[in-house]
Amino acid sequence: MSSTAYLKPLAGDGCEFWVAIRAILDRCKDVYEAQCLIEEVPLCTNANFLVADAANHASVFEVASFSSDKKRMSVRKPFGGLLVATNHYVSHEMKEFDEPHFWHSEMRYSSVWNSLLRDAPTINDDKMRKLMSTPYPYGPCCHFYSSGMGTLRSMIFNVSEKKVKVSFGPPDMNPWYEVDMDAPIGLKEIVCKYDNVEIEDPEQFWREMD
């Protein structure tokens, strides 16, 4: 899930994004069921949900809830086997809901998309870890913690094998751990490293895009 319409107030009745995520994980076995649930559940959230299943199906559900009578959901499918989502809507039908979003969201979207295009169709774990560890603006990894834009965790899901690799904190400074989603995880304290970097050009970074 990635938030859109940053700091815009929600209106109307419905569930916030975390309720939808929990319901999808608990009740849905594939992307189709996730879409049905999102369409049926009254949502009050501005978010992109990227959902994938063990049959290698994937979709991005772009959801807008600016008022009780101004809600919409659009579905994006992979293009060339690739699908990317950051903090803004991409679908044409969502343009009227795309309140001015920030420059950094487009930069992260473009850097990830271009990197995947260069590596396709031979994308593997090593290339994904390298991509996730590439600092902004050439990749998605951010160190701007005091500005509210620091990477908290990075995750690579193998939905077919039900395994996930996760790095806590910025992945260019921290190790990756592998988790079997069918095995008990238990509790463990992990202390991560990070650098708090000042944004070089804050005005451009937070520039609102129409």
Short mmCIF file of C-alpha atoms in Angstrom, two decimals:
data_model
loop_
_atom_site.label_atom_id
_atom_site.label_comp_id
_atom_site.label_asym_id
_atom_site.label_seq_id
_atom_site.Cartn_x
_atom_site.Cartn_y
_atom_site.Cartn_z
CA MET A 1 0.00 0.00 0.00
CA SER A 2 1.22 3.52 -0.78
CA SER A 3 -0.60 6.65 0.36
CA THR A 4 -1.76 9.22 -2.17
CA ALA A 5 -3.13 12.75 -1.74
CA TYR A 6 -0.66 13.38 1.09
CA LEU A 7 -2.24 15.19 4.07
CA LYS A 8 -5.56 15.61 2.25
CA PRO A 9 -8.51 15.09 4.62
CA LEU A 10 -10.69 12.01 4.25
CA ALA A 11 -14.46 12.36 4.17
CA GLY A 12 -17.45 10.06 4.35
CA ASP A 13 -17.90 6.75 6.12
CA GLY A 14 -15.79 3.66 5.59
CA CYS A 15 -12.66 1.74 6.54
CA GLU A 16 -9.14 3.06 6.38
CA PHE A 17 -6.40 1.33 4.38
CA TRP A 18 -5.10 -0.90 7.19
CA VAL A 19 -8.51 -2.56 7.61
CA ALA A 20 -8.57 -3.38 3.89
CA ILE A 21 -5.03 -4.82 4.02
CA ARG A 22 -5.87 -7.03 6.99
CA ALA A 23 -9.09 -8.22 5.33
CA ILE A 24 -7.27 -9.06 2.07
CA LEU A 25 -4.62 -11.07 3.92
CA ASP A 26 -7.19 -12.93 6.03
CA ARG A 27 -9.91 -13.60 3.47
CA CYS A 28 -8.56 -13.54 -0.09
CA LYS A 29 -6.67 -16.32 -1.87
CA ASP A 30 -5.96 -14.43 -5.10
CA VAL A 31 -6.03 -11.05 -6.83
CA TYR A 32 -9.59 -11.53 -8.09
CA GLU A 33 -10.94 -12.05 -4.57
CA ALA A 34 -8.94 -9.02 -3.38
CA GLN A 35 -10.54 -6.88 -6.08
CA CYS A 36 -14.01 -8.11 -5.14
CA LEU A 37 -13.37 -7.31 -1.47
CA ILE A 38 -12.06 -3.81 -2.18
CA GLU A 39 -15.06 -3.13 -4.42
CA GLU A 40 -17.52 -4.36 -1.79
CA VAL A 41 -16.02 -2.93 1.40
CA PRO A 42 -16.84 0.74 2.08
CA LEU A 43 -13.44 2.41 2.07
CA CYS A 44 -12.44 5.86 3.25
CA THR A 45 -8.84 6.05 2.10
CA ASN A 46 -6.63 7.52 -0.59
CA ALA A 47 -4.20 4.78 -1.51
CA ASN A 48 -2.66 2.47 -4.07
CA PHE A 49 -2.89 -1.23 -3.22
CA LEU A 50 -0.48 -3.51 -5.11
CA VAL A 51 -1.70 -7.11 -4.78
CA ALA A 52 -0.11 -10.31 -6.14
CA ASP A 53 -0.93 -13.99 -5.73
CA ALA A 54 0.73 -17.40 -6.04
CA ALA A 55 -0.47 -17.78 -9.64
CA ASN A 56 1.67 -14.75 -10.58
CA HIS A 57 -1.32 -12.47 -11.11
CA ALA A 58 -0.93 -8.88 -9.96
CA SER A 59 -2.92 -5.63 -9.95
CA VAL A 60 -2.73 -2.14 -8.54
CA PHE A 61 -6.01 -0.86 -7.12
CA GLU A 62 -6.02 2.92 -7.06
CA VAL A 63 -8.60 4.12 -4.52
CA ALA A 64 -9.80 7.69 -3.91
CA SER A 65 -12.15 8.83 -1.12
CA PHE A 66 -12.35 12.62 -1.06
CA SER A 67 -16.00 12.74 0.00
CA SER A 68 -18.97 10.43 0.47
CA ASP A 69 -20.12 11.14 -3.10
CA LYS A 70 -16.67 11.42 -4.69
CA LYS A 71 -15.12 7.97 -4.56
CA ARG A 72 -13.60 5.82 -7.25
CA MET A 73 -11.39 2.78 -7.77
CA SER A 74 -9.31 2.04 -10.85
CA VAL A 75 -7.47 -1.19 -11.63
CA ARG A 76 -4.03 -1.28 -13.26
CA LYS A 77 -2.61 -4.49 -14.72
CA PRO A 78 1.03 -5.34 -15.52
CA PHE A 79 2.49 -3.98 -18.73
CA GLY A 80 5.16 -6.24 -20.19
CA GLY A 81 5.08 -8.23 -16.96
CA LEU A 82 5.92 -5.13 -14.89
CA LEU A 83 3.84 -3.13 -12.42
CA VAL A 84 4.96 -0.14 -10.32
CA ALA A 85 3.21 2.05 -7.73
CA THR A 86 4.44 4.95 -5.64
CA ASN A 87 2.54 7.84 -4.01
CA HIS A 88 0.38 9.10 -6.86
CA TYR A 89 -2.33 7.84 -9.20
CA VAL A 90 -1.29 6.79 -12.71
CA SER A 91 -4.56 5.67 -14.32
CA HIS A 92 -6.14 8.23 -16.65
CA GLU A 93 -9.57 7.85 -15.02
CA MET A 94 -8.06 8.87 -11.66
CA LYS A 95 -6.64 12.18 -12.88
CA GLU A 96 -9.51 14.22 -11.43
CA PHE A 97 -8.73 12.70 -8.02
CA ASP A 98 -4.98 13.18 -8.28
CA GLU A 99 -4.58 16.19 -6.04
CA PRO A 100 -1.22 17.80 -6.71
CA HIS A 101 1.29 15.13 -5.81
CA PHE A 102 4.96 15.55 -5.09
CA TRP A 103 7.93 15.52 -7.45
CA HIS A 104 9.71 12.83 -5.41
CA SER A 105 6.89 10.33 -6.08
CA GLU A 106 7.30 10.71 -9.84
CA MET A 107 11.08 10.46 -9.53
CA ARG A 108 10.86 7.20 -7.57
CA TYR A 109 8.25 5.81 -9.98
CA SER A 110 10.39 6.64 -13.01
CA SER A 111 13.63 5.33 -11.52
CA VAL A 112 12.07 2.00 -10.54
CA TRP A 113 10.21 1.62 -13.86
CA ASN A 114 13.29 2.41 -15.95
CA SER A 115 15.47 0.06 -13.93
CA LEU A 116 12.98 -2.79 -14.34
CA LEU A 117 12.73 -2.13 -18.07
CA ARG A 118 16.52 -2.33 -18.39
CA ASP A 119 16.72 -5.63 -16.52
CA ALA A 120 13.62 -7.35 -17.92
CA PRO A 121 13.11 -10.19 -18.53
CA THR A 122 16.10 -11.37 -16.46
CA ILE A 123 15.05 -9.86 -13.13
CA ASN A 124 16.28 -11.82 -10.10
CA ASP A 125 16.77 -11.37 -6.35
CA ASP A 126 20.21 -9.80 -6.71
CA LYS A 127 18.93 -7.18 -9.16
CA MET A 128 15.92 -6.45 -6.98
CA ARG A 129 18.09 -5.97 -3.90
CA LYS A 130 20.38 -3.68 -5.89
CA LEU A 131 17.39 -1.68 -7.11
CA MET A 132 15.86 -1.35 -3.64
CA SER A 133 19.26 -0.26 -2.27
CA THR A 134 19.79 2.47 -4.88
CA PRO A 135 19.50 5.90 -3.23
CA TYR A 136 17.09 8.56 -4.43
CA PRO A 137 16.87 10.05 -7.07
CA TYR A 138 18.26 7.05 -8.97
CA GLY A 139 16.25 4.56 -6.92
CA PRO A 140 13.63 4.32 -4.16
CA CYS A 141 15.93 4.23 -1.12
CA CYS A 142 15.55 7.44 0.93
CA HIS A 143 17.61 8.71 3.89
CA PHE A 144 15.61 11.86 4.64
CA TYR A 145 14.33 10.76 8.06
CA SER A 146 14.03 14.16 9.70
CA SER A 147 11.90 15.24 6.71
CA GLY A 148 9.56 12.24 7.05
CA MET A 149 10.92 10.48 3.95
CA GLY A 150 13.23 7.76 5.20
CA THR A 151 13.00 4.11 4.12
CA LEU A 152 11.66 2.02 7.03
CA ARG A 153 11.83 -1.41 5.38
CA SER A 154 12.22 -3.01 1.97
CA MET A 155 10.60 -6.34 1.04
CA ILE A 156 10.92 -8.73 -1.90
CA PHE A 157 8.07 -11.25 -2.09
CA ASN A 158 8.28 -14.60 -3.85
CA VAL A 159 4.54 -15.22 -3.99
CA SER A 160 4.92 -18.63 -5.66
CA GLU A 161 7.20 -20.03 -2.96
CA LYS A 162 5.57 -17.99 -0.16
CA LYS A 163 8.86 -16.48 0.96
CA VAL A 164 9.86 -12.90 1.57
CA LYS A 165 13.20 -11.15 1.94
CA VAL A 166 13.16 -8.07 4.14
CA SER A 167 15.69 -5.41 5.08
CA PHE A 168 14.91 -3.10 7.99
CA GLY A 169 15.94 0.51 7.59
CA PRO A 170 17.70 1.65 4.42
CA PRO A 171 18.73 -1.52 2.52
CA ASP A 172 21.98 0.04 1.33
CA MET A 173 23.15 -0.05 4.96
CA ASN A 174 21.44 -3.14 6.40
CA PRO A 175 21.32 -6.91 5.74
CA TRP A 176 18.46 -8.89 4.22
CA TYR A 177 16.56 -11.58 6.12
CA GLU A 178 14.53 -14.38 4.55
CA VAL A 179 11.17 -15.37 6.03
CA ASP A 180 9.03 -18.38 5.17
CA MET A 181 5.40 -17.21 5.30
CA ASP A 182 4.24 -20.68 6.30
CA ALA A 183 6.66 -20.94 9.24
CA PRO A 184 6.26 -19.36 12.70
CA ILE A 185 8.21 -16.11 12.82
CA GLY A 186 8.49 -15.44 16.53
CA LEU A 187 9.81 -12.18 17.95
CA LYS A 188 13.25 -10.71 17.43
CA GLU A 189 14.70 -7.28 18.01
CA ILE A 190 16.64 -5.97 15.02
CA VAL A 191 18.68 -2.79 15.35
CA CYS A 192 19.20 -1.15 11.97
CA LYS A 193 21.71 1.40 10.78
CA TYR A 194 20.72 4.62 9.08
CA ASP A 195 22.04 8.03 8.07
CA ASN A 196 19.83 11.08 8.39
CA VAL A 197 20.52 13.10 5.24
CA GLU A 198 19.24 16.59 4.52
CA ILE A 199 17.30 16.98 1.28
CA GLU A 200 19.57 18.81 -1.16
CA ASP A 201 16.78 20.80 -2.84
CA PRO A 202 13.66 20.72 -0.61
CA GLU A 203 11.67 23.05 -2.85
CA GLN A 204 12.08 20.74 -5.82
CA PHE A 205 11.67 17.56 -3.74
CA TRP A 206 8.29 18.72 -2.36
CA ARG A 207 7.21 20.41 -5.58
CA GLU A 208 3.53 19.79 -6.25
CA MET A 209 2.83 18.22 -9.64
CA ASP A 210 -0.53 18.65 -11.42
#
